[in-house]
XYZ file of C-alpha atoms in Angstrom:
611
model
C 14.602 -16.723 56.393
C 10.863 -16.401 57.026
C 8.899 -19.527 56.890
C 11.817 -21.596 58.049
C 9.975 -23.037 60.931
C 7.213 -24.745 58.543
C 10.006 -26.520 57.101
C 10.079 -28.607 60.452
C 6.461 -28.054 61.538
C 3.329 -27.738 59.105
C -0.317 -28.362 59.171
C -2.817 -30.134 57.326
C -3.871 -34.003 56.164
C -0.715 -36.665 56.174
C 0.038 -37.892 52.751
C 0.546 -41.206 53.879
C -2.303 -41.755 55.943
C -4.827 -43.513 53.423
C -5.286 -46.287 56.239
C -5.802 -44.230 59.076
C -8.295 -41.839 57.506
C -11.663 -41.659 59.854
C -14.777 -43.081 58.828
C -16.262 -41.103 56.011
C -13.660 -38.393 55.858
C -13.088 -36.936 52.545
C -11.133 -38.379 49.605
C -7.824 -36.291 49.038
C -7.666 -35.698 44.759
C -6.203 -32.315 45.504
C -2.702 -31.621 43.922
C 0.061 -29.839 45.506
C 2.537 -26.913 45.275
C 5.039 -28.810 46.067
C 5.170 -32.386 45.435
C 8.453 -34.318 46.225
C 10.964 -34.413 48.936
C 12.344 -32.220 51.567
C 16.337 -32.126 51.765
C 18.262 -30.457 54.343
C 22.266 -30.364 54.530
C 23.762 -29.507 57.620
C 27.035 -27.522 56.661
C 29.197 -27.383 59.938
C 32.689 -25.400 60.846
C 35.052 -27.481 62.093
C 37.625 -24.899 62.969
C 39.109 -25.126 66.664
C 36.869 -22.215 67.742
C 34.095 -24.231 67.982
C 35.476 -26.484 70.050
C 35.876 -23.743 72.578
C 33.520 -22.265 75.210
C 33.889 -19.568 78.423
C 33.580 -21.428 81.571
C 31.348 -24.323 81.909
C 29.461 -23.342 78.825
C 29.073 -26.351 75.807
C 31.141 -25.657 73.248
C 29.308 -24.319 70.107
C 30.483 -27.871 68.060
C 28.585 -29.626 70.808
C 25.204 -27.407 70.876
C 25.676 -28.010 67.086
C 25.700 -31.874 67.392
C 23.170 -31.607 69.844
C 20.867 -29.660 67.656
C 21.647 -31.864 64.360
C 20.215 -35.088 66.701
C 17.245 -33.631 67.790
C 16.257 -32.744 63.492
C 17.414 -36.118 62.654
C 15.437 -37.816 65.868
C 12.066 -35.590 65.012
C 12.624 -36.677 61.490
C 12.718 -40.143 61.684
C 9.262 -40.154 63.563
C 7.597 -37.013 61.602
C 8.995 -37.388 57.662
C 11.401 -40.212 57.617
C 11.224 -40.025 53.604
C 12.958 -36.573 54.107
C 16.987 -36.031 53.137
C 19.878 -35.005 55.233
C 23.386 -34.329 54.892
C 25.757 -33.642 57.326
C 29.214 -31.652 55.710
C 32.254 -30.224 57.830
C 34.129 -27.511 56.440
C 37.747 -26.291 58.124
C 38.926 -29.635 58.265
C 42.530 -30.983 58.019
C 41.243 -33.893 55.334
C 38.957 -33.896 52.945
C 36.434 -35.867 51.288
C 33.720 -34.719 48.837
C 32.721 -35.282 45.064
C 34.669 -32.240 43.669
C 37.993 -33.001 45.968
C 37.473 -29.821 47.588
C 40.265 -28.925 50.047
C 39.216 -28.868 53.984
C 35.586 -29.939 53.100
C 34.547 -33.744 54.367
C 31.017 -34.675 53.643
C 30.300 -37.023 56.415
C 26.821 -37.941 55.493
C 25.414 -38.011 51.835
C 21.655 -36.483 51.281
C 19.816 -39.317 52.695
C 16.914 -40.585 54.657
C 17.706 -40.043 58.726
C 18.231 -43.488 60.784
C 19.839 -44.830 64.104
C 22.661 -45.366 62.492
C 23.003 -41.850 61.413
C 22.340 -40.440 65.104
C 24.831 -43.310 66.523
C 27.392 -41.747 64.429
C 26.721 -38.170 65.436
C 27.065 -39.376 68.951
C 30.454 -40.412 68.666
C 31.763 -36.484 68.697
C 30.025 -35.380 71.493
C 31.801 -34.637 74.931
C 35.270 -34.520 75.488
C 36.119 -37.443 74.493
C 34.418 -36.928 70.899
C 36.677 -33.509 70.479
C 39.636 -35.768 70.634
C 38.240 -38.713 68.226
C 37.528 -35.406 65.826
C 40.920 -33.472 66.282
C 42.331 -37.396 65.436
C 39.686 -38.531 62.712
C 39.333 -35.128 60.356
C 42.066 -32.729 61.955
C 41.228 -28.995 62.035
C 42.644 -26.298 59.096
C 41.732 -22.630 58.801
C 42.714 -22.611 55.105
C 39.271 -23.032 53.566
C 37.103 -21.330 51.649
C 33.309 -21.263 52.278
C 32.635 -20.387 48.667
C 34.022 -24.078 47.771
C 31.692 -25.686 50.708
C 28.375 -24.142 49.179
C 29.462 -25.782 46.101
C 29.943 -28.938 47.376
C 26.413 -28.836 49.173
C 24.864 -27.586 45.664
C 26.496 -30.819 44.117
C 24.960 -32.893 46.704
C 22.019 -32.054 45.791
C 22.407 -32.168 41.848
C 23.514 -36.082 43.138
C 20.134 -36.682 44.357
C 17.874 -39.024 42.109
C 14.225 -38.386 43.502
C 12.476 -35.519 42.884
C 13.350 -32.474 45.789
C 10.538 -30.243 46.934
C 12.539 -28.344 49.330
C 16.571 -27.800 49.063
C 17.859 -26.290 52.019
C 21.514 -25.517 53.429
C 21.929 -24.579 57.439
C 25.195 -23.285 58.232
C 26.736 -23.455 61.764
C 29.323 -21.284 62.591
C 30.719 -18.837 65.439
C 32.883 -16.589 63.103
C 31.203 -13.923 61.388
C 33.971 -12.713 59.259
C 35.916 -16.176 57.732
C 37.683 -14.244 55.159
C 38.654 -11.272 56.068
C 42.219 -11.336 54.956
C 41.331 -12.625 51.885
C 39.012 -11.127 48.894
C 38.827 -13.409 46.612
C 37.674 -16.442 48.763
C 34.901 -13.600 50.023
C 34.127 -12.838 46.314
C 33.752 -16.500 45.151
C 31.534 -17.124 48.406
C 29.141 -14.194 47.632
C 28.296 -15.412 44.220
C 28.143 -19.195 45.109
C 25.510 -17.950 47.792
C 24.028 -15.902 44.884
C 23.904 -19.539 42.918
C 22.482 -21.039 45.472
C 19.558 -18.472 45.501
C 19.346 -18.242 41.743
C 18.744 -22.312 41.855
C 15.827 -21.934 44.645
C 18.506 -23.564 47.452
C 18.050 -21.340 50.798
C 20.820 -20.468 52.794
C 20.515 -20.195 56.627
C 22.652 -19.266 58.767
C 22.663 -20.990 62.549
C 25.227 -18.430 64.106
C 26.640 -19.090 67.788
C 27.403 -17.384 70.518
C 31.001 -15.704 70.440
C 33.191 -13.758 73.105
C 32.069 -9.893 71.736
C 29.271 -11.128 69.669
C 28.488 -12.240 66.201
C 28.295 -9.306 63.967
C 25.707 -10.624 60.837
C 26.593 -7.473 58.895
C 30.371 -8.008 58.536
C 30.056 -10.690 55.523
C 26.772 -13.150 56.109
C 24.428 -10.288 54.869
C 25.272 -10.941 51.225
C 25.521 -14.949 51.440
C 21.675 -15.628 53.258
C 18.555 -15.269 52.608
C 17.079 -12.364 55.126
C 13.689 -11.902 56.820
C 12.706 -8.201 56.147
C 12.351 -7.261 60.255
C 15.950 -9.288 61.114
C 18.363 -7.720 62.818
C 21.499 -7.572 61.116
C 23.853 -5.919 64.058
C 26.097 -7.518 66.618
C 24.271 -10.983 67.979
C 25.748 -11.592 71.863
C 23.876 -14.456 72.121
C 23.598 -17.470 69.794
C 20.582 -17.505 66.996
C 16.858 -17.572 68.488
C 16.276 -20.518 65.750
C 18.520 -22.963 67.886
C 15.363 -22.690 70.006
C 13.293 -24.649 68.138
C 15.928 -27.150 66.935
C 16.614 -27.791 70.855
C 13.297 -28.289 71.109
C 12.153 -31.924 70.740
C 8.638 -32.030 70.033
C 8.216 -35.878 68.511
C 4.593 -35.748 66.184
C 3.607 -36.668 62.958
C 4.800 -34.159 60.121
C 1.494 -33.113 58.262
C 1.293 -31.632 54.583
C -0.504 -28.370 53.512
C -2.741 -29.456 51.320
C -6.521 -29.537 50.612
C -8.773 -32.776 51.441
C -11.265 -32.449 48.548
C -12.403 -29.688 46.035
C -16.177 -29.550 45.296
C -19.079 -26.864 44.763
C -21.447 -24.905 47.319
C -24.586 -25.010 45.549
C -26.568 -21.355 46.522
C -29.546 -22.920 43.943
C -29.982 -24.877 40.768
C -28.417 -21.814 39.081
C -25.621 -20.133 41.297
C -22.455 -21.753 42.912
C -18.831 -21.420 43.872
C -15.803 -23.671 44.014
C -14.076 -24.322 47.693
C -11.280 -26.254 49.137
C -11.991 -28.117 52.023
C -9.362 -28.625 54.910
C -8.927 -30.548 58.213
C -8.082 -28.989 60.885
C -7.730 -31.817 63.462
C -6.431 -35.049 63.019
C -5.986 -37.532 65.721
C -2.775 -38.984 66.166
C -2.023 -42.371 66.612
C 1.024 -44.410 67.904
C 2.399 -46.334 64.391
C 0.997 -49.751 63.685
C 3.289 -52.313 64.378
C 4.937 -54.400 61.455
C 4.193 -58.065 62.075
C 8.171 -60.246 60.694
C 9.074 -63.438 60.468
C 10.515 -64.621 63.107
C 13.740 -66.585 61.605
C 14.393 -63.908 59.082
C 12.994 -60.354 60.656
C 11.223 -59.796 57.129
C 7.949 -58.268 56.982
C 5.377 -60.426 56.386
C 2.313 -60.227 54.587
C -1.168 -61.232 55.648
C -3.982 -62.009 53.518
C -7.812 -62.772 54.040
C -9.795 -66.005 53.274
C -13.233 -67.204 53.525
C -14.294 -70.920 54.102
C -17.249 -72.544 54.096
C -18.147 -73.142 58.094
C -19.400 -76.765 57.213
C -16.908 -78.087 54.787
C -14.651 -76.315 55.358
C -13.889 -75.766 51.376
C -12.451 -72.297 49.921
C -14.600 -69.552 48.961
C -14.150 -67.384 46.495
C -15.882 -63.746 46.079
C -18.637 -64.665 43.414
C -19.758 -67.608 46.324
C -20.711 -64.892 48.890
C -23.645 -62.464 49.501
C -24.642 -60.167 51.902
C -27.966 -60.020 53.970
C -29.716 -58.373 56.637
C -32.200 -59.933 59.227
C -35.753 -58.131 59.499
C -38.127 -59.426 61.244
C -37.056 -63.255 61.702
C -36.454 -63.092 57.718
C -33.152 -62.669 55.902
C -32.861 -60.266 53.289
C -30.427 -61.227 50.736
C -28.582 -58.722 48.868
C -26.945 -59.280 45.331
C -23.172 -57.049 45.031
C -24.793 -54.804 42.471
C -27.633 -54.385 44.844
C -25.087 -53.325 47.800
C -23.150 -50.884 45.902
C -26.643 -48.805 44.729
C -27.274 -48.653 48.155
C -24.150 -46.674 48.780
C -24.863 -43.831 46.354
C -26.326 -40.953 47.017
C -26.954 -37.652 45.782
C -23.835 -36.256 43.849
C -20.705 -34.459 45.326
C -20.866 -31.096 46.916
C -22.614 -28.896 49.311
C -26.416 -28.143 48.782
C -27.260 -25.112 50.742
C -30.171 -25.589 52.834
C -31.054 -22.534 54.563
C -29.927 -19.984 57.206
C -30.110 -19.902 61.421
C -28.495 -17.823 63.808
C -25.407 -18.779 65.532
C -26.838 -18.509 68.694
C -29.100 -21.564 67.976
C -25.716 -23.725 67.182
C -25.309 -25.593 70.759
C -21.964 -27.299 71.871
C -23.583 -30.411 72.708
C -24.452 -30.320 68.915
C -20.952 -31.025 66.924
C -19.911 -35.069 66.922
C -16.742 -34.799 65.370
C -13.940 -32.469 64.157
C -14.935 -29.553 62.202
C -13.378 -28.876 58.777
C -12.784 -25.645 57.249
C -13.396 -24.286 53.422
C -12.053 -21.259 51.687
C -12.926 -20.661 47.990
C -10.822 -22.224 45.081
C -10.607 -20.202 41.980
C -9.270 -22.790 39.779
C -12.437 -24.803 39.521
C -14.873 -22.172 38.933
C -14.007 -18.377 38.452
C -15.268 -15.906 40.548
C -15.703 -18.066 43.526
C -13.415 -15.628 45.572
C -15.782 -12.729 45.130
C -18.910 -14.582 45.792
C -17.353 -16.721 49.091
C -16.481 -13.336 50.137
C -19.907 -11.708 49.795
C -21.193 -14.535 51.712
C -18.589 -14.538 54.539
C -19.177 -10.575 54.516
C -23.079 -10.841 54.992
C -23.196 -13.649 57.621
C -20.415 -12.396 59.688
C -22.784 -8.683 59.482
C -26.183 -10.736 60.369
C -24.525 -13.275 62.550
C -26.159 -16.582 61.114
C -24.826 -19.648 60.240
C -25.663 -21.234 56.646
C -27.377 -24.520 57.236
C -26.504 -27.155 54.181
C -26.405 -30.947 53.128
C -22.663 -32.381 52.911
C -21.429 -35.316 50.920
C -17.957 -35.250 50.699
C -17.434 -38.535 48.031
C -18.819 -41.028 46.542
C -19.908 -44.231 48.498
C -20.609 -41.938 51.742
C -23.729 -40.606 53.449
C -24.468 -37.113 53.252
C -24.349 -35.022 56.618
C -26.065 -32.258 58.083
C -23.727 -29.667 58.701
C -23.466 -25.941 60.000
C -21.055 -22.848 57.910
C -19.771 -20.828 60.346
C -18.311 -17.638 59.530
C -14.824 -16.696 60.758
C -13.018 -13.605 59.922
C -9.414 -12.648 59.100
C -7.256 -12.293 62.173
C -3.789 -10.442 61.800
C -1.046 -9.750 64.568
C 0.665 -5.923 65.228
C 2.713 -6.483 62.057
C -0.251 -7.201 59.992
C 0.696 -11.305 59.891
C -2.391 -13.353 59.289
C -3.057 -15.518 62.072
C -6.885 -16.817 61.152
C -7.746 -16.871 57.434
C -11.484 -15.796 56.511
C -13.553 -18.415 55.605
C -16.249 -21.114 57.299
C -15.863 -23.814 59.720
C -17.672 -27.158 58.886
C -19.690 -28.087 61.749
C -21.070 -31.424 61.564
C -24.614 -31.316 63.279
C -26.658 -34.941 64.421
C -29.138 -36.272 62.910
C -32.690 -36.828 65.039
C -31.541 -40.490 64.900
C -28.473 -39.455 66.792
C -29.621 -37.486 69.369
C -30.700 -39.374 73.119
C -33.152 -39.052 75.509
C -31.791 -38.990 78.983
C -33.600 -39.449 82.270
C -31.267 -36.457 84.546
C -31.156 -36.947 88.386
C -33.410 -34.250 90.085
C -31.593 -30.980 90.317
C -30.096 -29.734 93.750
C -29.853 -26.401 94.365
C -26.874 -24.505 95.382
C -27.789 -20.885 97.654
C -26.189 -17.393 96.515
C -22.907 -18.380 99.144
C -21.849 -21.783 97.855
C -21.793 -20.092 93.955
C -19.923 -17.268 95.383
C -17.353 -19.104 97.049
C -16.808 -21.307 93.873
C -16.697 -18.786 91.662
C -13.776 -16.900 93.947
C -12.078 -21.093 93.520
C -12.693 -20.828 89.623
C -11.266 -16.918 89.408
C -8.391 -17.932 90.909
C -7.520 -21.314 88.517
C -7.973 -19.619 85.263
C -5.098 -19.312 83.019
C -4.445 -18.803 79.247
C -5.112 -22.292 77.675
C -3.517 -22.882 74.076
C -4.168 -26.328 72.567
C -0.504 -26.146 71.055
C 0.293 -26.400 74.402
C -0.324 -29.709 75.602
C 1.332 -33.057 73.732
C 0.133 -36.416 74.159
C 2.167 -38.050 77.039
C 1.543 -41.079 75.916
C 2.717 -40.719 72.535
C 5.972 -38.421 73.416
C 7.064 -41.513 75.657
C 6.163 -44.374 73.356
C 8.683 -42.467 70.943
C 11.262 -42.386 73.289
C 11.108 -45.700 74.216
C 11.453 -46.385 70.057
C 14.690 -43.865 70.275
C 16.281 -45.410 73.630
C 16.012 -48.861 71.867
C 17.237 -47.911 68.273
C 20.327 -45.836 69.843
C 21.451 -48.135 72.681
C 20.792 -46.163 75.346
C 21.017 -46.709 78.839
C 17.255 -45.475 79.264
C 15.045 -43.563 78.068
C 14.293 -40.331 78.198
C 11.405 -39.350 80.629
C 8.617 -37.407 78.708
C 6.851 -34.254 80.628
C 3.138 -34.708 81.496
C 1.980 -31.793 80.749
C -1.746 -32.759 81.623
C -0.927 -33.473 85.034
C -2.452 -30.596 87.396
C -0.123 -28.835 89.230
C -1.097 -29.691 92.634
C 1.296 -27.953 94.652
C 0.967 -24.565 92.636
C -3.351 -25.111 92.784
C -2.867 -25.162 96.599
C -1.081 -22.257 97.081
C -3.066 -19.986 94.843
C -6.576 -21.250 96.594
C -5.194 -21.329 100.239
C -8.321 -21.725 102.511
C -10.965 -21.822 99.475
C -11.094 -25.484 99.417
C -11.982 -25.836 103.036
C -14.433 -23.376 103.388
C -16.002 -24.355 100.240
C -16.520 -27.795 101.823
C -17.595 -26.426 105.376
C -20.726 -24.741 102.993
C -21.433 -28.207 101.254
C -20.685 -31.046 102.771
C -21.886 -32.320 106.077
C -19.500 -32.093 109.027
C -18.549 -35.452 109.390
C -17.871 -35.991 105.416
C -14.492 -37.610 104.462
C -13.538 -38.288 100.905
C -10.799 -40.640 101.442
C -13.025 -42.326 103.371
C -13.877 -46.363 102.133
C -16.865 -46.907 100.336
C -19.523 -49.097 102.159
C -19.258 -52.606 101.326
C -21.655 -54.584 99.627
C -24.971 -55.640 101.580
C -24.231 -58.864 102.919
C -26.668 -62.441 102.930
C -27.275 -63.998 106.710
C -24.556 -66.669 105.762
C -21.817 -64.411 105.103
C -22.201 -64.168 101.187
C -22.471 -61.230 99.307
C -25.990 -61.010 97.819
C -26.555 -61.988 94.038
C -27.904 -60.945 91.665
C -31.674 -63.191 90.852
C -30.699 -64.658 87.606
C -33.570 -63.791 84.639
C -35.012 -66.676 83.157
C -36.781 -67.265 80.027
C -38.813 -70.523 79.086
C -38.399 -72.280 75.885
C -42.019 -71.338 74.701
C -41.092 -67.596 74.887
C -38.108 -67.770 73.405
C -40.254 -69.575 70.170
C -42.618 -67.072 70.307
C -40.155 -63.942 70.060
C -38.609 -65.633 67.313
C -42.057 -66.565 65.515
C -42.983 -62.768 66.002
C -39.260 -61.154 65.455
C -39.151 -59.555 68.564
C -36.187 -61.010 70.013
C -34.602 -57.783 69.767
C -36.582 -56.867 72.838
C -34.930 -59.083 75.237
C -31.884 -57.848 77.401
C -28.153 -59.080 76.416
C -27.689 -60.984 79.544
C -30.803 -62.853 78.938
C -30.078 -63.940 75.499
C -26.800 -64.885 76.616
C -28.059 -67.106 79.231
C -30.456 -68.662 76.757
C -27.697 -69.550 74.209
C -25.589 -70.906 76.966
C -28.740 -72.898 77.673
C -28.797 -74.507 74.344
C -25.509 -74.816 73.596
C -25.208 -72.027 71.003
C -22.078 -70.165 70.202
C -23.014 -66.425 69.510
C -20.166 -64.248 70.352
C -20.753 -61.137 72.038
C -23.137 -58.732 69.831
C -26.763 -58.659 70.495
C -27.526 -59.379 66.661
C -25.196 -62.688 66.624
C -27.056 -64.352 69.967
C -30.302 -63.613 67.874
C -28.817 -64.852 64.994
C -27.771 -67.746 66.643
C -31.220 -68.500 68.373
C -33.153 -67.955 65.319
C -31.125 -69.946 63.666
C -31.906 -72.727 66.439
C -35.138 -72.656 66.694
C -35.890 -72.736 63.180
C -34.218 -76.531 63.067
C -35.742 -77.738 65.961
């Protein structure tokens, strides 16, 4: 059962993200291991027992339900191309392709939807255990051998292509045929089918009064993690955790963004894959309909000629740039030679020490590479010289980056990063370099800093007893985007009628109450050494200078004449004048040129060359 949790949760590019890829980010050509979709079928028992519980407890059908909403809700915003099924077995009727006694299919392998989770909803609570006992009955006659069969043919039903097949089964009895060896027998090697056909079996066991023993029957039908314990269970299954656990994100694929070559010289280089391992996430765009019929509409792009207003078509446009008062005119051809550059790959430049790479010095996410054998052999043995050598001399390898065709090269850093593995040996970093984009000298800025003010040896001390005491262990997995976890709520509470929604945590909000009590007096006495005495920070900000006749003061307004403006347009330095001042001069003459600085030049260039 290891690796289960990547079924719900992986890492890596989207597949579906062509139109939210960033500017200049690599072209994905790379193929898969597994290409296709996920399935999942949810295989239920429906015997009385789990509609049962000690005290105030939820029955185990409930936490069940309960656990089968929250996959189907994280679905339908992560992989809503995915496939469930949701099958009861220990029924009183039946209904499945094979006429299977005591089995009822109640949803076929297919995408997850509101109308799916409505349904689910309806056998929740007290008053869903009596629409059950009344709409599918309850029988202990079954046999568990003939419900993996009827999940298997579910999936032989299934049209598309399946990249993952996958049966969770959710019971509280951990011995359903003990009186009866043949049903055992015929469930041991349908579970043995199942494995045979790559289908994974995993059992969801819940909590039951003197505890769910695994190794009475369920340690021949699943598939079992090497360090699971197979003994008596007191407590329901550790993976209902993360079922409960309703994390709403964007489902991401494994998968590499490009493959291309690190050039060592002319003569020597290695394959590697490159990977992202950041990728912003967005709130999805919304789908524009029409408003009679609530079909999606389409929107399409056309140019017109500003003066007459007549169509134009592609061939009837060029492109230009303005240099100095003069517009260069570029032909298509001429546009699209502009956008190549040197050819794929990554041209090592030199090396540097890490200590010379600066914070202030990466501009975007950093990618990561790790050799690919397929492309050229023996990349894996020279990558790993490499890695071996700069992690021993601590530098950083210093190269030229264009990821595709059409895009810039960058200037980017390799920095080394060795294998990490846990107490049972588990890899938790793989070896191989981070991608650190560097700036250009175009990029950088030179700012003018206020004077430095000095702090003496007590005011450090005293805020460095306020930092000790705020530190705590910081994990970026940690921390979801409130804004996005309650903009997918609000989608949920609409699409399942409810009442409300449900009220994301804010997990960046500082704890204010739990700050104050671990500082207790730091605060003020840190204040008593800074500020003066009578300093109050909810205090109001001093208004604004007032005129002698009550007005606030105004800013002078800049004026230009009509001679200068002609003579920064003769010369082409129009660039030189302010916004606000070119703005007033086009509101001067009339002239409509938008907001950029470039289209109020363009606009008064344009002017003063007719008049």
């Amino acid at each position: 059962m290891s690796e289960w949790v990547s079924y719900y949760r992986s890492e890596g590019p989207e597949e579906d993200e062509e139109g939210e890829q960033q500017e200049e980010g690599p072209e994905a050509v790379a193929s898969y291991s597994f290409s296709g979709r996920d399935s999942l079928i949810f295989l239920v028992d429906a015997s009385k027992a789990m509609f049962e519980c000690e005290g105030d407890d939820v029955t185990p059908f409930d936490m069940t339900i309960q656990c089968i909403r929250n996959v189907y809700t994280s679905k339908i915003i992560s992989s809503d191309r995915d496939l469930l099924s949701v099958v009861f077995y220990g029924t009183e009727k039946n209904k499945n392709s094979a006429d299977f006694k005591h089995i009822y299919v109640l949803q076929e392998l297919d995408n997850p939807g509101a109308k799916r989770v409505l349904e689910l909803d309806k056998y929740r609570g007290d008053e869903g255990r009596v629409l059950f006992s009344k709409t599918f009955g309850h029988n202990a006659d079954y046999s568990l051998g003939e419900a993996l069969w009827a999940c298997s043919n579910l999936f032989s039903d299934v049209r598309v292509k399946l990249s993952h097949k996958r049966i969770m089964l959710f019971t509280n009895e951990d011995d359903p045929h003990a009186n009866d060896s043949a049903k055992a027998r015929l469930a041991r090697t349908r579970a043995g089918d199942l494995r045979d056909t790559g289908i994974i079996l995993d059992l969801m066991h819940l909590k039951k009064p003197g505890g769910f023993d695994i190794s009475l029957f369920y340690r021949d039908i699943i598939n079992i993690a090497e360090d699971e314990d197979l003994g008596i269970q007191p407590q329901e299954s550790e993976k209902l955790e993360h079922l409960m656990r309703k994390v709403r994100a964007k489902e991401t694929k494994k998968r590499t963004l490009v493959r291309l070559n690190l050039y060592l010289n002319k003569d020597l280089s290695l394959s590697v894959g490159v990977y992202s391992l950041a990728h912003k996430a967005y709130k999805p765009y919304p789908v524009k309909l029409y408003r009679e019929t609530n079909e999606p509409v389409k929107t399409k792009t056309r140019m017109f000629n500003g003066k007459t207003g007549s169509l134009l078509l592609p061939s009837d446009t060029k492109r230009a740039q303005t240099y100095g008062n003069r517009q260069i005119v570029l032909e298509k051809e001429e546009t699209e030679e502009l956008k190549r550059f040197d050819s794929l790959g990554l041209f090592l430049i030199g090396f540097k020490p890490l200590s010379m790479l600066k914070q202030h010095h990466h501009i975007r996410p950093s990618q990561f590479i790790y050799p690919e054998e397929s492309i050229i052999s023996g990349s894996t043995t020279l990558f790993n010289a490499l890695l071996i050598k700069c992690l021993e001399k601590e530098v950083m390898a210093l190269c030229r980056y264009t990821p595709r065709r059409n895009v810039p090269p960058r200037f980017v850093a390799l920095v080394p990063q060795e294998e990490e593995v846990d107490e049972q040996k588990v890899q938790i970093a793989p070896p191989g370099f981070h991608v650190i984009f560097l700036p250009y000298a175009d990029d950088k800025r030179n700012i003018d800093f206020t004077e430095k003010v000095p702090a003496d040896p007590e005011q450090v001390d005293k805020m460095k007893e306020i930092i000790k005491k705020l530190r705590f262990k910081y994990r970026t997995d940690s921390f979801e985007n409130p804004v996005l976890q309650q903009h997918f709520r609000n989608l949920e509470a609409l699409a399942l009628d409810m009442m409300e929604p449900e009220q994301a945590e804010d997990l960046t909000m500082p704890k204010a109450e739990e700050m104050n009590r671990r500082l207790g007096n730091l605060v003020e006495e840190f204040k008593q050494l800074v500020y003066p005495p009578d300093y109050n920070p909810d205090g109001k900000a001093a208004k604004r200078k007032q005129a002698a006749d009550g007005q606030a003061e105004k800013r002078p307004k800049v004026e230009i004449s009509k001679d200068e403006l002609r003579r920064h347009v003769q010369t082409g330095t129009l660039g030189k004048l302010t916004v606000p001042v070119l703005k007033d001069a086009c509101r001067l003459y009339g002239l409509r040129g938008g907001g950029k600085k470039q289209e109020l030049m363009d606009a008064l260039t344009e002017y003063f060359s007719e008049h």
